[in-house]
Short mmCIF file of C-alpha atoms in Angstrom, two decimals:
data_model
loop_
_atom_site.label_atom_id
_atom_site.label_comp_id
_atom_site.label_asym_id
_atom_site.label_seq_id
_atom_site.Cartn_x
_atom_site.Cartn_y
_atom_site.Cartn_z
CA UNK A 28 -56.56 79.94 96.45
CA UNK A 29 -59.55 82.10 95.25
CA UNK A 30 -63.08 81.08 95.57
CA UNK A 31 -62.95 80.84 91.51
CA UNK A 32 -60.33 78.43 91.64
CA UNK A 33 -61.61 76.20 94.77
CA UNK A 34 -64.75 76.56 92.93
CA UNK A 35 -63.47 74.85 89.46
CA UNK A 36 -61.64 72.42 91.75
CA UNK A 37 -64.25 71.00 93.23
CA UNK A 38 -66.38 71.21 90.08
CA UNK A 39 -63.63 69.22 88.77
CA UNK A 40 -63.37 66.87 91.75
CA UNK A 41 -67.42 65.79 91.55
CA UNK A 42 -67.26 65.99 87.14
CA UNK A 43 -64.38 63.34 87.87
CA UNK A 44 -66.52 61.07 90.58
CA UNK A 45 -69.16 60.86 88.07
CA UNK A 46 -66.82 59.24 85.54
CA UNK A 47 -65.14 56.66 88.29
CA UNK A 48 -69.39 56.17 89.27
CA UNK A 49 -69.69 55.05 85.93
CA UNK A 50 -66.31 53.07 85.55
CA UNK A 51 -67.23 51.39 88.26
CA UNK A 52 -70.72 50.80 87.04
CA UNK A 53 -69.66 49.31 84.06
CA UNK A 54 -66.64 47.35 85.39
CA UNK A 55 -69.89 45.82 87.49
CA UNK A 56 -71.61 44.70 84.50
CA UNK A 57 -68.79 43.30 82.77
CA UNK A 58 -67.95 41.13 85.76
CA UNK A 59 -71.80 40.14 85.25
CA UNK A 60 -71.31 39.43 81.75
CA UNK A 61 -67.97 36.98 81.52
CA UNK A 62 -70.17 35.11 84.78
CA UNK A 63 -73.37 34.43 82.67
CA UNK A 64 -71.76 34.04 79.24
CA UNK A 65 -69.69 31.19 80.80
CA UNK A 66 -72.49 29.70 82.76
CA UNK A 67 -75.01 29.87 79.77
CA UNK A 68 -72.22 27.67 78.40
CA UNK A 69 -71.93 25.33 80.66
CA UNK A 70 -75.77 25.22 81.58
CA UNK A 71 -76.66 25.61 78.16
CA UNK A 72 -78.78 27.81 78.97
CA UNK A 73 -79.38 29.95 75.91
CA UNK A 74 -81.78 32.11 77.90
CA UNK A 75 -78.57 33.71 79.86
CA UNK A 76 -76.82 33.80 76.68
CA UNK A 77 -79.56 36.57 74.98
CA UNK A 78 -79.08 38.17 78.39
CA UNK A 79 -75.90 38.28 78.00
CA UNK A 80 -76.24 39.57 73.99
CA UNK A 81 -78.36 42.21 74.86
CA UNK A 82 -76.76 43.43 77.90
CA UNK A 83 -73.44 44.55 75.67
CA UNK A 84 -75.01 47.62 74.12
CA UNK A 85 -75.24 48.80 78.05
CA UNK A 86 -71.56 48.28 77.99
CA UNK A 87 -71.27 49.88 74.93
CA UNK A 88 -73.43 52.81 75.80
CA UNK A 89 -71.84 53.05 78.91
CA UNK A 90 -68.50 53.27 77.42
CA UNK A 91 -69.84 56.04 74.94
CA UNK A 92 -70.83 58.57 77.22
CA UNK A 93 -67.79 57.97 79.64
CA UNK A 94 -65.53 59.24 76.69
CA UNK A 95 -67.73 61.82 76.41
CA UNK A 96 -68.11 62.95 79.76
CA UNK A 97 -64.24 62.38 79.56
CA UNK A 98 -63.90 65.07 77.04
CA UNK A 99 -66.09 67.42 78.08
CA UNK A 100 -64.46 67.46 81.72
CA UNK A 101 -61.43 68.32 80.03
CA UNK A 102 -62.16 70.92 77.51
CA UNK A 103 -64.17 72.64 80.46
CA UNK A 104 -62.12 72.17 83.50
CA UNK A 105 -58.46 72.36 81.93
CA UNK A 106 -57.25 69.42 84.40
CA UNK A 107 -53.77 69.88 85.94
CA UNK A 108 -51.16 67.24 84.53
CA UNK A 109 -51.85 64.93 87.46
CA UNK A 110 -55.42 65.20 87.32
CA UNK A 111 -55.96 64.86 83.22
CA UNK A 112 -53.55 61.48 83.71
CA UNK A 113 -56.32 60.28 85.37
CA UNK A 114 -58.97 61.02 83.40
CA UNK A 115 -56.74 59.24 80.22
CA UNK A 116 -56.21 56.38 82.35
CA UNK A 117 -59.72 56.03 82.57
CA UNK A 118 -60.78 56.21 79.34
CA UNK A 119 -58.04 53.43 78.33
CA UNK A 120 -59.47 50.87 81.32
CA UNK A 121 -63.10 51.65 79.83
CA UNK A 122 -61.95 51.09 76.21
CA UNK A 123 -60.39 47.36 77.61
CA UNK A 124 -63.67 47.04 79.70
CA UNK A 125 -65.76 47.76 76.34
CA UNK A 126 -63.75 45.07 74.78
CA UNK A 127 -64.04 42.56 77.79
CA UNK A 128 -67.91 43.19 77.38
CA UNK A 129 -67.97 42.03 73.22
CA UNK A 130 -66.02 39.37 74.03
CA UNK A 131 -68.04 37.98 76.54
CA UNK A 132 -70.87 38.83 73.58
CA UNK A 133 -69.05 36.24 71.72
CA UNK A 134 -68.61 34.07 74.22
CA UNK A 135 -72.16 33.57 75.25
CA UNK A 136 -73.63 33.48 71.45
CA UNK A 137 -71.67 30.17 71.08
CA UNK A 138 -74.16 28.53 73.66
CA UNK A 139 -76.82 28.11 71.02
CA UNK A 140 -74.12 25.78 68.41
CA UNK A 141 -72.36 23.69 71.45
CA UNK A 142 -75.74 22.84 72.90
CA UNK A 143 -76.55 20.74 69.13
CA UNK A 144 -72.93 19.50 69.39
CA UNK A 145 -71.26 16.39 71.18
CA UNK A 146 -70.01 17.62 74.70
CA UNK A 147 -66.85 16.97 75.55
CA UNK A 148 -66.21 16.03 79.12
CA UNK A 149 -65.79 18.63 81.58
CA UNK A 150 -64.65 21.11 79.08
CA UNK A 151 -67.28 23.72 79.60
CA UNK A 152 -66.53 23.59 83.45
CA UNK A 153 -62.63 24.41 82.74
CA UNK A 154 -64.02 27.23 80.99
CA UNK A 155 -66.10 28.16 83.31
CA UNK A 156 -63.03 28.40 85.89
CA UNK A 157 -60.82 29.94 83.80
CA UNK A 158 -63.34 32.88 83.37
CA UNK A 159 -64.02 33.28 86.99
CA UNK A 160 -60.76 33.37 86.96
CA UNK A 161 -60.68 36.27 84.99
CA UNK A 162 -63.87 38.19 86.08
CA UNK A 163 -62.32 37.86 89.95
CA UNK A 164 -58.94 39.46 88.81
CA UNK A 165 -61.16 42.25 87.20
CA UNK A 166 -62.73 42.85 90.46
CA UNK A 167 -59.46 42.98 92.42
CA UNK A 168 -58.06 45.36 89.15
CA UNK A 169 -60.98 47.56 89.92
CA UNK A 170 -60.46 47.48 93.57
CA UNK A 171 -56.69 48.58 92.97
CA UNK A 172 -57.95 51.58 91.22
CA UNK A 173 -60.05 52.93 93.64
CA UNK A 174 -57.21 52.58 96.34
CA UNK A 175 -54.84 53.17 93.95
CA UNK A 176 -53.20 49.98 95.66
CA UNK A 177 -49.93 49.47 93.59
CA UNK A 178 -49.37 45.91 94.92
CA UNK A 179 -52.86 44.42 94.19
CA UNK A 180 -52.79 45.95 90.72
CA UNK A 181 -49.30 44.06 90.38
CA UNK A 182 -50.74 40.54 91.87
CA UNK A 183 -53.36 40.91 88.80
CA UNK A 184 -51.33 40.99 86.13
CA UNK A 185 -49.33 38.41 87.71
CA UNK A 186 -52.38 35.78 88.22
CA UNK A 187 -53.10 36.69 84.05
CA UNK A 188 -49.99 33.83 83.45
CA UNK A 189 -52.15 31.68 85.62
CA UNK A 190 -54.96 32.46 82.87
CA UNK A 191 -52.60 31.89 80.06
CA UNK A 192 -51.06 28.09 81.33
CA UNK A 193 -55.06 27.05 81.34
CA UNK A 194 -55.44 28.48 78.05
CA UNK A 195 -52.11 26.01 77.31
CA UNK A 196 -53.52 23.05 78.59
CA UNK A 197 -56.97 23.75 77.31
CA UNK A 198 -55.72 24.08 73.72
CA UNK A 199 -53.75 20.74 74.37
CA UNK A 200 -56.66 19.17 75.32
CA UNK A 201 -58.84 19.83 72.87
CA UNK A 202 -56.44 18.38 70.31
CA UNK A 203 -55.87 15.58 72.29
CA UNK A 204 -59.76 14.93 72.21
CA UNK A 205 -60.10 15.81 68.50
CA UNK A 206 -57.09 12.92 67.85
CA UNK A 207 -58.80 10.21 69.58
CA UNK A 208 -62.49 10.95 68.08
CA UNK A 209 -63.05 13.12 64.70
CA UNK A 210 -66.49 13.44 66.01
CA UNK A 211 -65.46 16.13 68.49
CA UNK A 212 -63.63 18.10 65.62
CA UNK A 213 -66.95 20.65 65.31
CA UNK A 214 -66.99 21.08 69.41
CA UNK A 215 -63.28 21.25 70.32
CA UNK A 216 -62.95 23.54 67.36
CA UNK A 217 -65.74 25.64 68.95
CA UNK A 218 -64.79 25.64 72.56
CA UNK A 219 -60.90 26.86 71.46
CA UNK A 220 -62.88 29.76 69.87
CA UNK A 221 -64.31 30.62 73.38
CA UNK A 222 -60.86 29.77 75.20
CA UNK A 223 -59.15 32.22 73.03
CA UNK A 224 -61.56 34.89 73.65
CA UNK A 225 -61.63 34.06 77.48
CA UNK A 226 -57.48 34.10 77.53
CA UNK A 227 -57.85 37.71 75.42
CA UNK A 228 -60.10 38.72 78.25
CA UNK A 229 -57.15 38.15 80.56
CA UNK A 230 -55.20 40.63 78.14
CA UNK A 231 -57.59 43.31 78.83
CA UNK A 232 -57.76 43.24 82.22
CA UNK A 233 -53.86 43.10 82.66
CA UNK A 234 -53.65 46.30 80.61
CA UNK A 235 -56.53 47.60 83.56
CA UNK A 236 -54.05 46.80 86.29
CA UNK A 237 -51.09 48.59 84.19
CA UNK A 238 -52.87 51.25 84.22
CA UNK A 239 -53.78 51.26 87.80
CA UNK A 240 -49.92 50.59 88.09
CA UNK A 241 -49.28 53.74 85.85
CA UNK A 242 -51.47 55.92 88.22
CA UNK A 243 -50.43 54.59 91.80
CA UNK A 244 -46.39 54.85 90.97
CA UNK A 245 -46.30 57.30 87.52
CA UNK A 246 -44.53 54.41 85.75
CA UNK A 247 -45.77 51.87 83.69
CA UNK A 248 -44.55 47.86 84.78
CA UNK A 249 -42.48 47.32 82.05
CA UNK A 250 -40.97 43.72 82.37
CA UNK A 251 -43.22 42.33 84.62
CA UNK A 252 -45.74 40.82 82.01
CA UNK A 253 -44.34 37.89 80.80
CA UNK A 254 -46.79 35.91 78.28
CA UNK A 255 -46.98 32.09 78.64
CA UNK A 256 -48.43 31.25 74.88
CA UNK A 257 -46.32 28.23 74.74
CA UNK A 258 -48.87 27.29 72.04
CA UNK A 259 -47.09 28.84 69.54
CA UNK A 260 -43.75 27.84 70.33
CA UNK A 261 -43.43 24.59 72.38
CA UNK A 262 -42.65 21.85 69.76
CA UNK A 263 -44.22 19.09 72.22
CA UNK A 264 -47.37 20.17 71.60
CA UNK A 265 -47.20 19.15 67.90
CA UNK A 266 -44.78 15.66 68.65
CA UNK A 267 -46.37 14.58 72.34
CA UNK A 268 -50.13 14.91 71.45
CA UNK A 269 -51.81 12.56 73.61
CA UNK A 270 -48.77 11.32 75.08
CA UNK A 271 -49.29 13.05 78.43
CA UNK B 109 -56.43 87.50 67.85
CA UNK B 110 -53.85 88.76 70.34
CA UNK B 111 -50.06 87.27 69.37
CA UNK B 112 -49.90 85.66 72.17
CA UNK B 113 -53.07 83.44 71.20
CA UNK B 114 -52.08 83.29 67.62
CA UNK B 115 -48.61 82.14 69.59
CA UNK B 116 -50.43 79.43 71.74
CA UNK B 117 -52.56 78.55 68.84
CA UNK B 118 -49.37 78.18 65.94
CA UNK B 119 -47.62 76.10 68.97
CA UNK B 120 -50.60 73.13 69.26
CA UNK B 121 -50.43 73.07 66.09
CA UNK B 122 -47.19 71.84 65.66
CA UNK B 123 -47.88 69.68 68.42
CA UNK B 124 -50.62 68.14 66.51
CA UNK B 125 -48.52 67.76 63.73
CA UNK B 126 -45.83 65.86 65.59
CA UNK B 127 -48.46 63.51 66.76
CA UNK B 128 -50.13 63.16 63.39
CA UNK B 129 -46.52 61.87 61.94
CA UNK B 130 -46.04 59.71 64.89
CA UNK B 131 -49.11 57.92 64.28
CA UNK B 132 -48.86 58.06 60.16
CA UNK B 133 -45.11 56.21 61.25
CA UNK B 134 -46.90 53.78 63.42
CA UNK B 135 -49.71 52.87 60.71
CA UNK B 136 -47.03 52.35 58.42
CA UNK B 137 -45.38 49.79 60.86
CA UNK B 138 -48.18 48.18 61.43
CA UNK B 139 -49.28 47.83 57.91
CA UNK B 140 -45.53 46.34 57.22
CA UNK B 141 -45.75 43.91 60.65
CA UNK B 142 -49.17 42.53 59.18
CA UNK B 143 -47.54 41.81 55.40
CA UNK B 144 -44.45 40.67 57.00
CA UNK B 145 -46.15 38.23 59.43
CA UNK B 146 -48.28 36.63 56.22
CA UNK B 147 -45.20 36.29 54.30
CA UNK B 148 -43.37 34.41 56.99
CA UNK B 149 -45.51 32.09 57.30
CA UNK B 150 -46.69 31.56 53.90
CA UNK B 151 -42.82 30.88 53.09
CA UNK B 152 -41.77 29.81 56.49
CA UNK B 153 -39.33 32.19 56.44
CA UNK B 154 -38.39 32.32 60.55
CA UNK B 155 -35.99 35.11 60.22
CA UNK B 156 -38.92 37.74 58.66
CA UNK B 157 -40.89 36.35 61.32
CA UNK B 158 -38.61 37.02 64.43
CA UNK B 159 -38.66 40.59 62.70
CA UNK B 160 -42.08 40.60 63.30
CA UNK B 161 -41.48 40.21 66.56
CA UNK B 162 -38.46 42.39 67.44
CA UNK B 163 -40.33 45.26 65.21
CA UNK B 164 -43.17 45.31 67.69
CA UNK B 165 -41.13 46.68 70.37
CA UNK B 166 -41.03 49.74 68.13
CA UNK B 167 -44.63 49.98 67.67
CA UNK B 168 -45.37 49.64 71.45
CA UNK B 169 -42.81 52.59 71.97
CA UNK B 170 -44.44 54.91 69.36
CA UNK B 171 -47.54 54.23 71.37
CA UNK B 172 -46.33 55.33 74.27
CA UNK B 173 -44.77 58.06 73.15
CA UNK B 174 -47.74 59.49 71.11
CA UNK B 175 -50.15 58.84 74.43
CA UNK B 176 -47.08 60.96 76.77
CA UNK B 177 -46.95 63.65 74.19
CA UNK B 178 -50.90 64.21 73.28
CA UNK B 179 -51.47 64.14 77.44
CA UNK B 180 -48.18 66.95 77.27
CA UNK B 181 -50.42 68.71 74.94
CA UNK B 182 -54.15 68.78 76.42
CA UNK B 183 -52.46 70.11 80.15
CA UNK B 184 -49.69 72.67 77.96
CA UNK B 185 -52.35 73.64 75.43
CA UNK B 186 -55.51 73.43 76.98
CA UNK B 187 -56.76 73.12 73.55
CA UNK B 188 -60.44 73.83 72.35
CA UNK B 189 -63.24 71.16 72.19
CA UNK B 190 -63.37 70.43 68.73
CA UNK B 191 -58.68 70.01 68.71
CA UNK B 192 -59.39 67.87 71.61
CA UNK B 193 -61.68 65.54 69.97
CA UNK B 194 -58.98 65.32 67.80
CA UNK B 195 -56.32 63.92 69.77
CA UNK B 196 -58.54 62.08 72.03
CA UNK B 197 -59.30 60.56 68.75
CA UNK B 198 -55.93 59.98 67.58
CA UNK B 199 -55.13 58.01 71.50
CA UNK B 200 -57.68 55.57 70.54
CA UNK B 201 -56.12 54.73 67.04
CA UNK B 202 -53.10 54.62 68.89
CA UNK B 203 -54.18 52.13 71.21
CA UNK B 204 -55.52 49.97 67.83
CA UNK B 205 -52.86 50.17 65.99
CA UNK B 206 -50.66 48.61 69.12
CA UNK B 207 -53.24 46.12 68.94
CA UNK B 208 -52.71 45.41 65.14
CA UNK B 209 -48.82 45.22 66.16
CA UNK B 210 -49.40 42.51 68.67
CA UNK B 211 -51.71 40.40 66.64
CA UNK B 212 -49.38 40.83 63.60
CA UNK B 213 -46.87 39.15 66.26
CA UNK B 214 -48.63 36.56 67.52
CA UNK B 215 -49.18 35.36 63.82
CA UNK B 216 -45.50 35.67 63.07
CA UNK B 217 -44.76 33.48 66.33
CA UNK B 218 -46.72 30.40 64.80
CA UNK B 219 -44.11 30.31 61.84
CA UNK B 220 -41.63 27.82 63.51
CA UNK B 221 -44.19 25.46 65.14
CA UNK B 222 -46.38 25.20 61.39
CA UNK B 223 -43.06 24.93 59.64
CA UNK B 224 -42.80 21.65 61.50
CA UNK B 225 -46.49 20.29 60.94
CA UNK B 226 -48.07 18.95 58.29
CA UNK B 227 -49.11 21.47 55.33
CA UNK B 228 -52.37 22.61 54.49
CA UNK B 229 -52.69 23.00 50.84
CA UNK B 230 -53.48 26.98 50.29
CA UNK B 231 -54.71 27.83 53.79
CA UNK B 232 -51.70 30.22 53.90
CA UNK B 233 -51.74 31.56 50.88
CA UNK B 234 -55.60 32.61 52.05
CA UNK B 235 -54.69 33.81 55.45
CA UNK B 236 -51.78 35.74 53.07
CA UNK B 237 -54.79 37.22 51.12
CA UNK B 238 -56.91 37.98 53.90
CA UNK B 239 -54.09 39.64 55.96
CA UNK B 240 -53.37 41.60 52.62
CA UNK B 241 -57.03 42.67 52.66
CA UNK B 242 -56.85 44.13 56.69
CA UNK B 243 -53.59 45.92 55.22
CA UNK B 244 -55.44 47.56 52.49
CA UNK B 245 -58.10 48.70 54.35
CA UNK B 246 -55.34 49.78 57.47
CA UNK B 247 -53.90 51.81 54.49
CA UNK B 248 -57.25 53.36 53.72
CA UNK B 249 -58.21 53.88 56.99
CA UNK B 250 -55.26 56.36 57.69
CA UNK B 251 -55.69 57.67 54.28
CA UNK B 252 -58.99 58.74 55.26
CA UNK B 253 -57.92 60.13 58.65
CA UNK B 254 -55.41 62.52 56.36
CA UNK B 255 -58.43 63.57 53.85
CA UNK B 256 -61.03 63.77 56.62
CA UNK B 257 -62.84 61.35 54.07
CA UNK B 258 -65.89 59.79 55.36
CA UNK B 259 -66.76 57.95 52.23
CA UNK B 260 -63.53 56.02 52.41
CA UNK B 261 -63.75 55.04 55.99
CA UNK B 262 -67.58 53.70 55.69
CA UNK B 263 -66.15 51.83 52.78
CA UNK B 264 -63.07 51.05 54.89
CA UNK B 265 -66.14 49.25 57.79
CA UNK B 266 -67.81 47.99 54.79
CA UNK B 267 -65.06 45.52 54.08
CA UNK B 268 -64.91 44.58 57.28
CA UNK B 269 -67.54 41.85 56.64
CA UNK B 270 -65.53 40.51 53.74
CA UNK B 271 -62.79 40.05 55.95
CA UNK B 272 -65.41 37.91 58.33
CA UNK B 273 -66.84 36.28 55.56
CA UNK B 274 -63.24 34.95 54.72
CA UNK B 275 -62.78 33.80 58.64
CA UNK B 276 -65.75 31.89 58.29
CA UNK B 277 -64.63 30.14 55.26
CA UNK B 278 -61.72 29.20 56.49
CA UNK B 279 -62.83 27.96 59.66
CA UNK B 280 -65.38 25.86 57.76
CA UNK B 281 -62.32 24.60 55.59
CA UNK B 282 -60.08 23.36 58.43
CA UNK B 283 -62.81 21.70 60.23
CA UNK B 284 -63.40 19.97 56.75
CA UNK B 285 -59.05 19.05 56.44
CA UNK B 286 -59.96 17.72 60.12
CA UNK B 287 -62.23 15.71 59.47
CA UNK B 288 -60.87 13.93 56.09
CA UNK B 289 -57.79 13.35 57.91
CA UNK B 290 -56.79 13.54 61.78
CA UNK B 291 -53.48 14.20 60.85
CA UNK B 292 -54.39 17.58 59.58
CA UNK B 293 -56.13 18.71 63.10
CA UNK B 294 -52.62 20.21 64.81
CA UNK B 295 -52.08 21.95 61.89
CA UNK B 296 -55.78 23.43 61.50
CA UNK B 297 -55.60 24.55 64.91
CA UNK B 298 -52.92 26.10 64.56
CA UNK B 299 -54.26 27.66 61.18
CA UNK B 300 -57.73 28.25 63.31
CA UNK B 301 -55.59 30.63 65.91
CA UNK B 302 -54.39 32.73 63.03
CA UNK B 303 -57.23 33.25 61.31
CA UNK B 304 -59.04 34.76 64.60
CA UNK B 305 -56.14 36.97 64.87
CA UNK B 306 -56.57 38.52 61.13
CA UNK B 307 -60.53 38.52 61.78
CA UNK B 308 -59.42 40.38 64.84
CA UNK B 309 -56.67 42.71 63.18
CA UNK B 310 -60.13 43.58 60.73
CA UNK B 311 -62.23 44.51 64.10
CA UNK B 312 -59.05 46.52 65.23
CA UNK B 313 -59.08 48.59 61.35
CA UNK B 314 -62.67 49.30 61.35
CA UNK B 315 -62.34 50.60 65.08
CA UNK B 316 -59.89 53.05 63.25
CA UNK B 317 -62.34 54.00 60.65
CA UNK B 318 -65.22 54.47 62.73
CA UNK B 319 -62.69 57.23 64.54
CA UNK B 320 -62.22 58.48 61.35
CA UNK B 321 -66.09 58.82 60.67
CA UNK B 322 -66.44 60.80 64.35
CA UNK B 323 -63.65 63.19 63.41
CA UNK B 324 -65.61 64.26 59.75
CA UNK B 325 -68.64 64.13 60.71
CA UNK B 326 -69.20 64.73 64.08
CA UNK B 327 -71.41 61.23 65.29
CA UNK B 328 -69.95 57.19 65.48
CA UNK B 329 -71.21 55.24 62.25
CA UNK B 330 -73.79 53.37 64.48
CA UNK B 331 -75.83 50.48 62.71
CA UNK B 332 -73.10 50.78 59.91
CA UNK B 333 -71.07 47.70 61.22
CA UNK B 334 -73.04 43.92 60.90
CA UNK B 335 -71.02 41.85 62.45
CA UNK B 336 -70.44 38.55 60.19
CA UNK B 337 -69.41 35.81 62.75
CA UNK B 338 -71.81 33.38 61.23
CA UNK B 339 -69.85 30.30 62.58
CA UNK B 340 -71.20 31.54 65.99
CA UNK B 341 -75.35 30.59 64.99
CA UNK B 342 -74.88 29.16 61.66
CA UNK B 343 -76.28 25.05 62.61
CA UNK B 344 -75.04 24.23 58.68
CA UNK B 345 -71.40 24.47 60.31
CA UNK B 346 -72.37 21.38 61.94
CA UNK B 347 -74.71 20.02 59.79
CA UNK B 348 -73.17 20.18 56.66
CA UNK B 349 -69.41 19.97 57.03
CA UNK B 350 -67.77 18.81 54.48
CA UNK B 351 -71.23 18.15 52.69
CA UNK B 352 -70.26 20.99 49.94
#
């Protein structure tokens, strides 16, 4: 190899460690975010939630200059094949992580309206699980990527179904509890709001493990994801309302 | 211009091209999945729905195929800044348009389960409207992409918020069928998980358009969008249900 070339290689190798910094960076905050927009729910703590708010357009900004940074690398350096898949792959996981970040946004500015509302038991603490649920299989997702580790990645978008059932039984519930008092209509209708955004979450971090799938093996997992919405299939949940 | 450059140059064009169809195929798909999935359940029609849902397939696979053959391109090509803004450009409608596709689905899944629950007078013929609205604008958004048009696709972001405004109606509607009559809440729910998904589909068009906007002009339509969510802060939701 010439000194040119081992020169643009490594020039390559640090412009590419400056995007995973950042990645990495902002799959940090995100984490941060789903954490404090579900505890400023259940603490309602609307304090946390304007953290929370405000912290997004970091996310956001974040997620701006990775694509460009993205770009540039590539119409400078000229990647190999290999080397521009990962760059793509990266700029798909920070698009999901973007998206994790606004919905965690809308998550937390719900903690303003619940807090005038009746509370309905325990509900806000099954969200709360459900989205440490989430934010810890965004961590492991992230971890895959940096060791590229093929079987981690795989045990992520496994544990989203896990994410998915709660969404199941949380949408159950909350028409259960509507049914037996009208006055929790406003809240339950509310707090399905933030369960659908916190199963959606699980979406977007499943497509961060594909991709960490697609980089560690050069094939995406077809197959493996299968989705549990039983909501909008499984007739018992119209006919055995409150039967359970 | 030596041939050979003139050669290289003729060749990413055609590339381009083939990826510019690909995704002019895809938006057409998608516009047809969203109609399709508000007919079926506006008519209950379960056999336009499961088309819905066997179509997607398709729409995932164009996806996939436009991503593998735009990353063929940038390492084959190598093309200059301003092509490659293009087609990193084009990957991120892409990757909104297979997002359109599986919302469009998930609508056309509820068809069976509200075909068995009791009907809402008109909500589906307004989730029919506002679905028709995210198609029009889907429609305009690609139009603009073809013309370069930067008017269009600020009007394109512009509608967004009518789109929101008509989520927010309708979730102040169902909570108001709730609470005249418990036997209505399974069936608002239900009606409740749609409506997100069309407000979504809307967040998924102008994400398109603001694409758009980079690839005429040069800079993202910051400050442009207001996001409309007023069911998120608005106390009157509670307040005054039903007090119209």
């Amino acid at each position: 190899m010439s000194d040119l070339k081992q020169h643009i290689a490594s020039a390559f190798d640090r412009d590419l460690e400056g995007i995973q910094a950042r990645i990495l960076k902002m799959g940090g905050l995100v984490e941060e975010a789903i954490l404090d927009a579900a505890k400023s729910l259940e603490t309602r703590d609307e304090e946390l939630a304007g953290k929370v708010v405000k912290g997004d357009k970091s996310i956001d900004a974040l997620d701006e200059e990775l694509n460009d940074e993205a770009a540039r690398l590539i119409a400078l350096r000229q990647p190999a094949a290999s080397d521009l898949r990962v760059v793509l792959a990266v700029m798909r996981m920070s698009s999901n992580l973007e998206r994790i970040g606004d919905l965690s946004k809308n998550m937390a500015k719900r903690t303003g309206v619940l807090a005038q509302l009746t509370q309905i038991n325990g509900s806000t603490a099954a969200l709360r699980r459900m989205a440490r649920d989430v934010e810890l299989m965004l961590k492991d997702a992230l971890d895959a990527y940096i060791r590229r580790d093929e079987a981690l990645a795989l045990d992520v978008i496994d544990r989203d179904r896990e994410v998915d059932q709660m969404y199941n039984t949380l949408f159950r519930e909350f028409l259960t509890f509507m049914l037996e008092d009208p006055r929790n209509i406003t809240s339950c209708m509310h707090l399905h709001f933030i369960a659908k955004n916190v199963e959606r979450m699980g979406d977007h971090v499943t497509a961060i493990a594909e991709e960490v799938v697609f980089l560690a093996t050069g094939t995406k997992p077809h197959g493996v994801r299968v989705k549990e919405d039983r909501t909008s299939s499984d007739p018992a949940l119209s006919a055995d309302i409150g039967m359970e």
